[in-house]
């Protein structure tokens, strides 16, 4: 009998900065989909992005490491941070598929990304190589995302999961604004991430 395939989540995002909402999403999806591990993949130089507000990839990577270090089921990959030029999800998934054999991948990201998915590089191939999971924050227009999921499922003949997570009320944009305004961000992100931000004077 062949051994059962492992199931890994791949949590993609800029994580600018990583916050408790991201961690709750990853843990909740890991539990719901019975994933063995979740690999966080902070973007390097993301496609489709105006980079003005984007903190250095090395800082975002280190904050992601600090935030996840206490969870044995979470890993962080520097693959996109180290990649030169524009980074595409399909290249990351292909690299993971050759590194981790006999593993099924679930790419997890925010709902906004799903609405743009049809514009991504080799999307049809990507949906063959991994399953796609979106996390919706409260207040996001659910009917919009449901319609888009139906369209994508029909077009690419693949199932797409959507999970609504209330902890995603926390957002990186709001955290950056709070820091700029010198308002508290306590309880929105892990303390070591807050110390890293303070020590390196980020988002001021
Ligand atoms: P982003 O700017 O960080 O995120 C967009 C929105 O989704 C924000 O509201 C964000 O909330 C939320 N979000 C981001 N990552 C999340 C996660 N893992 N779980 C839950 N919510 C999340 O990122 P992006 O530029 O849209 O990119 C998202 C992912 O898609 C990245 O891995 C990127 O490489 C990939 N992507 C690939 C292509 C391609 O291959 N052609 C094109 C576009 C994007 P917060 O602000 O609170 O984080």
Coordinates of N, CA and C and ligand atoms in Angstrom, one line a residue:
X1 N 0.8 -1.2 0.0 CA 0.0 0.0 0.0 C 0.9 1.3 0.0
X2 N 0.6 2.2 -0.9 CA 1.5 3.4 -0.9 C 1.2 4.3 0.3
X3 N 2.2 5.0 0.8 CA 2.0 5.8 2.0 C 1.1 7.0 1.6
X4 N 0.3 7.5 2.6 CA -0.6 8.6 2.4 C 0.2 9.9 2.1
X5 N -0.3 10.7 1.1 CA 0.4 11.9 0.8 C 0.3 12.9 1.9
X6 N 1.4 13.7 2.1 CA 1.4 14.8 3.1 C 0.6 15.9 2.5
X7 N 0.1 16.8 3.4 CA -0.7 18.0 2.9 C -0.1 19.2 3.5
X8 N 0.5 20.1 2.7 CA 1.1 21.3 3.2 C 0.3 22.5 2.7
X9 N 0.1 23.5 3.6 CA -0.4 24.8 3.2 C 0.7 25.7 2.8
X10 N 0.5 26.5 1.9 CA 1.5 27.5 1.5 C 0.8 28.9 1.6
X11 N 1.3 29.6 2.7 CA 0.6 30.9 3.0 C 1.3 32.0 2.4
X12 N 0.8 32.5 1.3 CA 1.5 33.6 0.5 C 0.9 35.0 0.8
X13 N 1.8 35.9 1.0 CA 1.4 37.3 1.2 C 2.6 38.2 1.4
X14 N 2.3 39.5 1.5 CA 3.5 40.4 1.7 C 3.9 40.4 3.2
X15 N 2.9 40.2 4.1 CA 3.1 40.2 5.5 C 3.8 41.5 5.9
X16 N 3.2 42.6 5.7 CA 3.8 43.9 5.9 C 3.0 44.8 6.9
X17 N 3.1 44.4 8.2 CA 3.7 43.3 8.8 C 2.8 42.1 9.0
X18 N 3.4 41.0 9.4 CA 2.5 39.8 9.8 C 1.8 40.2 11.1
X19 N 0.6 39.7 11.2 CA -0.2 40.0 12.5 C -1.0 38.7 12.9
X20 N -1.7 38.9 14.0 CA -2.4 37.7 14.6 C -3.4 37.2 13.7
X21 N -4.1 38.0 12.9 CA -5.1 37.6 11.9 C -4.5 36.5 11.0
X22 N -3.3 36.8 10.4 CA -2.6 35.8 9.6 C -2.4 34.5 10.3
X23 N -2.0 34.6 11.6 CA -1.6 33.4 12.3 C -2.9 32.5 12.6
X24 N -4.0 33.3 12.9 CA -5.2 32.6 13.2 C -5.7 31.9 11.9
X25 N -5.7 32.6 10.8 CA -6.1 32.0 9.5 C -5.3 30.7 9.2
X26 N -4.0 30.8 9.4 CA -3.2 29.6 9.0 C -3.5 28.5 9.9
X27 N -3.7 28.7 11.2 CA -4.0 27.7 12.2 C -5.4 27.1 11.9
X28 N -6.3 28.0 11.6 CA -7.7 27.5 11.4 C -7.8 26.7 10.1
X29 N -7.1 27.1 9.1 CA -7.2 26.4 7.8 C -6.4 25.0 8.0
X30 N -5.3 25.1 8.7 CA -4.5 23.9 8.9 C -5.4 22.8 9.6
X31 N -6.2 23.3 10.6 CA -7.1 22.4 11.3 C -8.2 21.9 10.4
X32 N -8.9 22.8 9.7 CA -10.0 22.5 8.9 C -9.7 21.5 7.8
X33 N -8.5 21.7 7.2 CA -8.2 20.9 6.0 C -7.2 19.8 6.4
X34 N -6.9 19.7 7.7 CA -6.1 18.6 8.2 C -4.7 18.6 7.5
X35 N -4.1 19.8 7.5 CA -2.8 20.0 6.9 C -1.7 19.6 7.9
X36 N -0.6 19.0 7.3 CA 0.5 18.6 8.2 C 1.3 19.8 8.6
X37 N 1.5 20.8 7.7 CA 2.3 22.0 8.0 C 1.8 23.1 7.2
X38 N 2.1 24.4 7.6 CA 1.8 25.5 6.8 C 3.2 26.3 6.6
X39 N 3.5 26.5 5.4 CA 4.8 27.2 5.1 C 4.4 28.6 4.7
X40 N 4.9 29.6 5.5 CA 4.6 31.0 5.2 C 5.7 31.4 4.1
X41 N 5.2 32.1 3.1 CA 6.1 32.6 2.0 C 5.9 34.1 1.8
X42 N 6.7 34.9 2.5 CA 6.6 36.3 2.3 C 7.1 36.6 0.9
X43 N 6.4 37.6 0.3 CA 6.8 37.9 -1.1 C 8.1 38.7 -1.1
X44 N 8.8 38.6 -2.2 CA 10.0 39.4 -2.4 C 9.6 40.7 -3.1
X45 N 9.5 40.5 -4.4 CA 9.2 41.7 -5.3 C 7.9 41.3 -6.0
X46 N 6.7 41.5 -5.3 CA 5.5 40.9 -5.9 C 5.0 41.5 -7.2
X47 N 4.5 40.6 -8.1 CA 3.9 41.2 -9.3 C 2.7 42.0 -9.0
X48 N 2.3 42.9 -9.9 CA 1.1 43.7 -9.8 C 1.1 44.6 -8.5
X49 N 2.2 45.1 -8.2 CA 2.3 45.8 -6.9 C 3.0 47.2 -7.0
X50 N 2.4 48.2 -6.5 CA 3.0 49.5 -6.4 C 3.9 49.4 -5.1
X51 N 5.2 49.4 -5.2 CA 6.0 49.0 -4.0 C 6.3 50.1 -3.0
X52 N 5.6 51.3 -3.2 CA 5.9 52.4 -2.3 C 5.9 52.1 -0.8
X53 N 4.8 51.4 -0.4 CA 4.6 51.1 1.0 C 5.2 49.8 1.5
X54 N 5.9 49.2 0.6 CA 6.4 47.8 0.9 C 7.7 47.8 1.6
X55 N 7.7 47.4 2.9 CA 9.0 47.3 3.6 C 9.9 46.3 3.0
X56 N 11.2 46.4 3.2 CA 12.2 45.5 2.7 C 11.8 44.1 3.0
X57 N 12.0 43.3 1.9 CA 11.7 41.8 2.0 C 12.4 41.1 3.2
X58 N 13.6 41.5 3.5 CA 14.4 40.9 4.5 C 13.7 41.1 5.9
X59 N 13.2 42.4 6.1 CA 12.5 42.7 7.4 C 11.2 41.9 7.5
X60 N 10.5 41.8 6.4 CA 9.2 41.1 6.4 C 9.4 39.6 6.7
X61 N 10.5 39.1 6.1 CA 10.8 37.7 6.3 C 11.2 37.4 7.8
X62 N 12.0 38.3 8.3 CA 12.5 38.1 9.7 C 11.3 38.3 10.7
X63 N 10.4 39.2 10.4 CA 9.2 39.3 11.3 C 8.3 38.1 11.2
X64 N 8.2 37.5 10.0 CA 7.4 36.3 9.8 C 8.0 35.1 10.6
X65 N 9.4 35.1 10.6 CA 10.1 34.0 11.4 C 9.8 34.2 12.9
X66 N 9.9 35.5 13.4 CA 9.6 35.8 14.8 C 8.2 35.4 15.2
X67 N 7.3 35.7 14.3 CA 5.8 35.4 14.6 C 5.5 34.0 14.7
X68 N 6.2 33.1 14.0 CA 5.8 31.7 13.8 C 6.7 30.7 14.6
X69 N 7.7 31.3 15.3 CA 8.7 30.4 15.8 C 8.1 29.4 16.9
X70 N 7.1 29.8 17.6 CA 6.6 29.0 18.7 C 5.6 27.9 18.2
X71 N 5.3 27.9 16.9 CA 4.3 26.9 16.4 C 5.1 25.8 15.6
X72 N 5.2 24.6 16.1 CA 5.9 23.5 15.4 C 5.4 23.2 14.0
X73 N 4.1 23.5 13.8 CA 3.5 23.2 12.5 C 3.7 24.3 11.4
X74 N 4.3 25.4 11.8 CA 4.5 26.5 10.9 C 6.0 26.5 10.5
X75 N 6.2 26.8 9.2 CA 7.6 27.0 8.7 C 7.6 28.3 7.9
X76 N 8.8 28.9 7.7 CA 8.8 30.1 6.8 C 9.8 29.8 5.7
X77 N 9.5 30.1 4.5 CA 10.4 30.0 3.4 C 10.9 31.3 2.9
X78 N 12.2 31.4 2.6 CA 12.8 32.6 2.0 C 12.8 32.6 0.5
X79 N 12.2 31.6 -0.1 CA 12.3 31.4 -1.5 C 12.0 32.6 -2.4
X80 N 10.9 33.3 -2.0 CA 10.6 34.5 -2.9 C 11.4 35.7 -2.5
X81 N 11.8 35.8 -1.2 CA 12.7 36.9 -0.8 C 14.0 36.8 -1.5
X82 N 14.5 35.6 -1.8 CA 15.8 35.4 -2.4 C 15.8 35.4 -3.9
X83 N 14.6 35.3 -4.5 CA 14.5 35.2 -5.9 C 14.7 36.6 -6.5
X84 N 15.5 36.6 -7.6 CA 15.7 37.9 -8.3 C 14.6 38.2 -9.3
X85 N 14.3 39.4 -9.4 CA 13.3 39.8 -10.4 C 11.9 39.5 -9.9
X86 N 10.9 39.6 -10.8 CA 9.5 39.4 -10.3 C 9.3 37.9 -10.0
X87 N 8.5 37.8 -8.9 CA 8.3 36.4 -8.3 C 6.9 36.0 -8.6
X88 N 6.7 34.8 -9.1 CA 5.4 34.2 -9.4 C 5.1 33.0 -8.6
X89 N 3.8 32.9 -8.2 CA 3.4 31.8 -7.3 C 3.7 30.4 -8.0
X90 N 3.5 30.4 -9.3 CA 3.7 29.1 -10.0 C 5.1 28.6 -9.8
X91 N 6.1 29.5 -9.8 CA 7.5 29.1 -9.7 C 7.7 28.5 -8.2
X92 N 7.1 29.2 -7.3 CA 7.2 28.8 -5.9 C 6.6 27.4 -5.7
X93 N 5.4 27.2 -6.2 CA 4.8 25.9 -6.0 C 5.6 24.8 -6.8
X94 N 6.1 25.1 -7.9 CA 6.9 24.1 -8.6 C 8.1 23.7 -7.8
X95 N 8.8 24.7 -7.2 CA 10.0 24.5 -6.4 C 9.6 23.6 -5.2
X96 N 8.5 23.9 -4.6 CA 8.1 23.1 -3.4 C 7.7 21.7 -3.8
X97 N 7.1 21.5 -5.0 CA 6.7 20.2 -5.4 C 8.0 19.3 -5.7
X98 N 9.1 20.0 -6.2 CA 10.3 19.1 -6.4 C 11.0 18.9 -5.1
X99 N 10.9 19.9 -4.1 CA 11.6 19.7 -2.8 C 10.8 18.7 -1.9
X100 N 9.5 18.8 -1.9 CA 8.7 17.9 -1.0 C 7.9 16.9 -1.8
X101 N 8.5 15.7 -1.9 CA 7.8 14.7 -2.8 C 6.5 14.2 -2.1
X102 N 5.6 13.6 -2.8 CA 4.4 13.0 -2.3 C 3.7 13.9 -1.3
X103 N 3.6 15.2 -1.7 CA 2.9 16.2 -0.9 C 1.9 16.9 -1.8
X104 N 0.7 17.1 -1.2 CA -0.3 17.9 -1.9 C -0.2 19.4 -1.3
X105 N -0.3 20.4 -2.2 CA -0.2 21.8 -1.7 C -1.5 22.5 -1.8
X106 N -1.7 23.4 -0.7 CA -2.9 24.2 -0.7 C -2.4 25.7 -0.6
X107 N -2.6 26.4 -1.6 CA -2.1 27.8 -1.6 C -3.1 28.7 -0.9
X108 N -2.7 29.4 0.2 CA -3.7 30.2 1.0 C -3.4 31.6 0.9
X109 N -4.4 32.4 0.5 CA -4.1 33.9 0.5 C -5.4 34.7 0.7
X110 N -5.3 36.0 0.6 CA -6.4 36.8 0.9 C -7.4 36.9 -0.3
X111 N -8.6 37.3 0.0 CA -9.7 37.3 -1.0 C -9.4 38.2 -2.2
X112 N -8.7 39.3 -1.9 CA -8.4 40.3 -3.0 C -7.6 39.6 -4.1
X113 N -6.7 38.8 -3.7 CA -5.8 38.1 -4.6 C -6.7 37.2 -5.6
X114 N -7.7 36.6 -5.0 CA -8.6 35.7 -5.8 C -9.2 36.4 -6.9
X115 N -9.7 37.6 -6.6 CA -10.4 38.4 -7.6 C -9.5 38.7 -8.8
X116 N -8.1 38.7 -8.6 CA -7.2 39.0 -9.6 C -6.6 37.7 -10.2
X117 N -7.0 36.6 -9.7 CA -6.3 35.3 -10.0 C -6.3 35.0 -11.6
X118 N -7.3 35.4 -12.3 CA -7.4 35.2 -13.7 C -6.2 35.9 -14.5
X119 N -5.6 36.9 -13.8 CA -4.5 37.6 -14.5 C -3.1 37.0 -14.1
X120 N -3.0 36.0 -13.2 CA -1.7 35.5 -12.8 C -1.1 34.7 -13.9
X121 N 0.3 34.5 -13.7 CA 1.0 33.7 -14.7 C 0.6 32.2 -14.6
X122 N 0.3 31.7 -15.8 CA 0.0 30.2 -15.9 C -1.0 29.7 -14.9
X123 N -2.2 30.5 -14.8 CA -3.1 30.2 -13.7 C -3.7 28.8 -13.9
X124 N -3.9 28.3 -15.1 CA -4.6 27.0 -15.3 C -3.6 25.9 -14.8
X125 N -2.3 26.0 -15.1 CA -1.3 25.1 -14.6 C -1.2 25.2 -13.1
X126 N -1.2 26.4 -12.6 CA -1.1 26.6 -11.1 C -2.2 25.8 -10.4
X127 N -3.5 25.9 -10.9 CA -4.6 25.3 -10.3 C -4.5 23.8 -10.4
X128 N -3.7 23.3 -11.3 CA -3.5 21.8 -11.4 C -2.5 21.4 -10.4
X129 N -1.5 22.3 -10.1 CA -0.4 21.9 -9.2 C -0.7 22.1 -7.7
X130 N -1.7 22.9 -7.4 CA -2.1 23.1 -6.0 C -3.5 23.5 -5.9
X131 N -4.1 23.3 -4.7 CA -5.5 23.7 -4.4 C -5.4 25.1 -3.9
X132 N -6.5 25.9 -4.1 CA -6.5 27.3 -3.8 C -7.4 27.5 -2.7
X133 N -7.0 28.3 -1.7 CA -7.8 28.6 -0.5 C -7.8 30.1 -0.3
X134 N -8.9 30.7 -0.2 CA -8.9 32.1 0.1 C -9.5 32.4 1.5
X135 N -8.9 33.4 2.2 CA -9.4 33.7 3.5 C -10.1 35.1 3.4
X136 N -11.3 35.2 3.8 CA -12.1 36.5 3.6 C -12.2 37.1 5.0
X137 N -12.0 38.5 5.0 CA -12.1 39.2 6.2 C -13.6 39.7 6.3
X138 N -14.1 39.8 7.6 CA -15.4 40.3 7.8 C -15.6 41.6 7.1
X139 N -16.8 41.8 6.5 CA -17.1 43.0 5.8 C -16.8 42.9 4.3
X140 N -16.0 41.9 3.9 CA -15.7 41.7 2.5 C -17.0 41.2 1.8
X141 N -17.3 41.8 0.7 CA -18.5 41.4 0.0 C -18.5 40.0 -0.5
X142 N -19.2 39.1 0.4 CA -19.1 37.7 0.2 C -19.7 37.2 -1.2
X143 N -20.8 37.9 -1.6 CA -21.4 37.5 -2.9 C -20.4 37.7 -4.1
X144 N -19.6 38.8 -4.0 CA -18.6 39.0 -5.0 C -17.6 37.9 -5.1
X145 N -17.1 37.4 -3.9 CA -16.1 36.4 -3.9 C -16.8 35.0 -4.4
X146 N -18.0 34.8 -3.9 CA -18.7 33.6 -4.3 C -18.9 33.5 -5.8
X147 N -19.3 34.6 -6.4 CA -19.5 34.6 -7.9 C -18.2 34.4 -8.6
X148 N -17.1 35.0 -8.1 CA -15.8 34.8 -8.7 C -15.3 33.3 -8.6
X149 N -15.6 32.8 -7.4 CA -15.2 31.4 -7.2 C -15.9 30.5 -8.2
X150 N -17.2 30.7 -8.4 CA -18.0 29.9 -9.3 C -17.5 30.0 -10.7
X151 N -17.2 31.3 -11.1 CA -16.6 31.5 -12.5 C -15.3 30.8 -12.7
X152 N -14.4 30.9 -11.6 CA -13.1 30.2 -11.8 C -13.2 28.7 -11.8
X153 N -14.1 28.2 -10.9 CA -14.3 26.7 -10.9 C -14.8 26.2 -12.2
X154 N -15.7 27.0 -12.8 CA -16.3 26.6 -14.1 C -15.2 26.6 -15.2
X155 N -14.5 27.7 -15.2 CA -13.4 28.0 -16.2 C -12.3 27.0 -16.1
X156 N -11.8 26.7 -14.9 CA -10.6 25.8 -14.8 C -10.9 24.4 -14.3
X157 N -12.2 24.2 -14.0 CA -12.6 22.9 -13.6 C -11.9 22.4 -12.3
X158 N -11.8 23.3 -11.3 CA -11.1 23.0 -10.1 C -11.9 23.6 -8.9
X159 N -11.8 22.9 -7.8 CA -12.5 23.4 -6.6 C -11.7 24.5 -5.9
X160 N -12.3 25.6 -5.5 CA -11.6 26.6 -4.7 C -12.3 26.7 -3.4
X161 N -11.5 26.8 -2.3 CA -12.1 26.9 -1.0 C -12.1 28.3 -0.6
X162 N -13.1 28.7 0.2 CA -13.1 30.1 0.7 C -13.5 30.0 2.2
X163 N -12.7 30.6 3.1 CA -13.0 30.5 4.5 C -13.0 31.9 5.1
X164 N -14.1 32.2 5.8 CA -14.3 33.5 6.4 C -13.7 33.4 7.8
X165 N -12.8 34.3 8.1 CA -12.2 34.2 9.5 C -12.3 35.6 10.2
X166 N -13.0 35.6 11.3 CA -13.3 36.9 12.0 C -12.0 37.6 12.5
X167 N -10.9 36.8 12.8 CA -9.7 37.4 13.3 C -9.0 38.3 12.2
X168 N -9.5 38.1 10.9 CA -8.9 38.9 9.8 C -9.4 40.3 9.9
X169 N -10.2 40.7 10.9 CA -10.6 42.0 11.1 C -9.3 42.9 11.3
X170 N -8.3 42.2 11.8 CA -7.0 42.9 11.9 C -6.4 43.0 10.5
X171 N -5.8 44.1 10.2 CA -5.2 44.2 8.9 C -3.8 45.0 8.9
X172 N -2.9 44.6 8.0 CA -1.6 45.2 8.0 C -1.7 46.7 7.7
X173 N -2.6 47.1 6.8 CA -2.8 48.5 6.5 C -3.1 49.3 7.7
X174 N -4.1 48.8 8.5 CA -4.5 49.4 9.8 C -3.3 49.5 10.8
X175 N -2.5 48.4 10.9 CA -1.4 48.4 11.8 C -0.3 49.5 11.4
X176 N -0.1 49.6 10.1 CA 0.9 50.6 9.6 C 0.4 52.0 9.9
X177 N -0.9 52.2 9.7 CA -1.4 53.5 10.0 C -1.3 53.9 11.5
X178 N -1.7 52.9 12.3 CA -1.6 53.1 13.8 C -0.2 53.4 14.2
X179 N 0.8 52.8 13.6 CA 2.2 53.0 14.0 C 2.6 54.5 13.6
X180 N 2.1 54.9 12.4 CA 2.4 56.2 11.9 C 1.8 57.2 12.9
X181 N 0.5 56.9 13.3 CA -0.2 57.9 14.2 C 0.2 57.7 15.7
X182 N 1.2 56.9 16.0 CA 1.6 56.6 17.3 C 0.5 56.1 18.2
X183 N -0.4 55.3 17.6 CA -1.5 54.6 18.4 C -1.0 53.2 18.7
X184 N -1.6 52.6 19.7 CA -1.2 51.2 20.2 C -1.5 50.1 19.1
X185 N -0.5 49.2 19.0 CA -0.8 48.0 18.2 C -0.7 46.7 19.1
X186 N -0.7 47.0 20.4 CA -0.6 45.8 21.3 C -1.8 44.9 21.1
X187 N -1.6 43.6 21.1 CA -2.6 42.6 21.0 C -3.0 42.4 19.5
X188 N -2.4 43.1 18.6 CA -2.8 43.0 17.1 C -1.7 42.1 16.5
X189 N -0.5 42.2 17.0 CA 0.6 41.3 16.5 C 1.4 40.8 17.6
X190 N 2.2 39.7 17.3 CA 3.0 39.1 18.4 C 4.0 40.1 18.9
X191 N 4.3 40.1 20.3 CA 5.2 41.0 20.9 C 6.6 41.1 20.2
X192 N 7.2 40.0 19.9 CA 8.5 40.0 19.2 C 8.5 40.8 17.9
X193 N 7.4 40.7 17.2 CA 7.2 41.5 15.9 C 7.2 43.0 16.2
X194 N 6.4 43.3 17.3 CA 6.3 44.7 17.7 C 7.7 45.2 18.1
X195 N 8.5 44.4 18.8 CA 9.8 44.9 19.2 C 10.7 45.1 18.0
X196 N 10.6 44.2 17.0 CA 11.4 44.3 15.8 C 11.1 45.6 15.1
X197 N 9.8 45.9 15.0 CA 9.3 47.1 14.3 C 9.9 48.3 15.0
X198 N 9.8 48.3 16.4 CA 10.3 49.5 17.2 C 11.8 49.6 17.0
X199 N 12.5 48.5 17.1 CA 14.0 48.5 17.1 C 14.5 49.0 15.7
X200 N 13.8 48.7 14.6 CA 14.2 49.1 13.3 C 13.5 50.3 12.7
X201 N 12.7 50.9 13.6 CA 11.9 52.1 13.2 C 11.1 52.0 11.9
X202 N 10.4 50.8 11.8 CA 9.6 50.6 10.6 C 8.3 51.3 10.7
X203 N 7.7 51.6 9.5 CA 6.4 52.2 9.3 C 6.2 53.5 10.0
X204 N 7.2 54.3 10.2 CA 7.0 55.6 10.8 C 6.9 56.7 9.8
Ligands
LIG1 P1 -1.1 41.5 0.0 O1 -1.0 42.8 -0.6 O2 -0.2 41.2 1.2 O3 -2.6 41.1 0.4 C1 -3.7 41.5 -0.3 C2 -4.9 41.3 0.7 O4 -5.0 40.0 1.2 C3 -4.7 42.1 2.0 O5 -6.0 42.5 2.4 C4 -4.1 41.2 3.0 O6 -4.4 41.5 4.3 C5 -4.8 39.9 2.6 N1 -3.9 38.7 2.7 C6 -2.6 38.6 2.2 N2 -2.1 37.4 2.4 C7 -3.0 36.7 3.2 C8 -3.1 35.5 3.7 N3 -2.1 34.6 3.5 N4 -4.1 35.1 4.4 C9 -5.1 36.0 4.6 N5 -5.2 37.2 4.1 C10 -4.1 37.6 3.4 O7 -0.6 40.4 -1.1 P2 -0.9 40.3 -2.7 O8 0.0 41.1 -3.4 O9 -2.4 40.3 -3.0 O10 -0.3 38.8 -2.9 C11 -0.9 37.7 -2.2 C12 -0.3 36.4 -2.7 O11 -0.6 36.2 -4.0 C13 1.3 36.5 -2.6 O12 1.8 35.2 -2.3 C14 1.7 36.8 -4.1 O13 2.9 36.4 -4.5 C15 0.6 36.1 -4.8 N6 0.4 36.7 -6.2 C16 0.9 36.0 -7.2 C17 0.7 36.6 -8.5 C18 1.3 35.8 -9.7 O14 1.9 34.7 -9.5 N7 1.1 36.3 -10.9 C19 0.1 37.8 -8.7 C20 -0.4 38.5 -7.5 C21 -0.3 37.9 -6.3 P3 -3.2 42.1 5.2 O15 -2.9 43.4 4.5 O16 -3.8 42.3 6.5 O17 -2.1 41.2 5.0

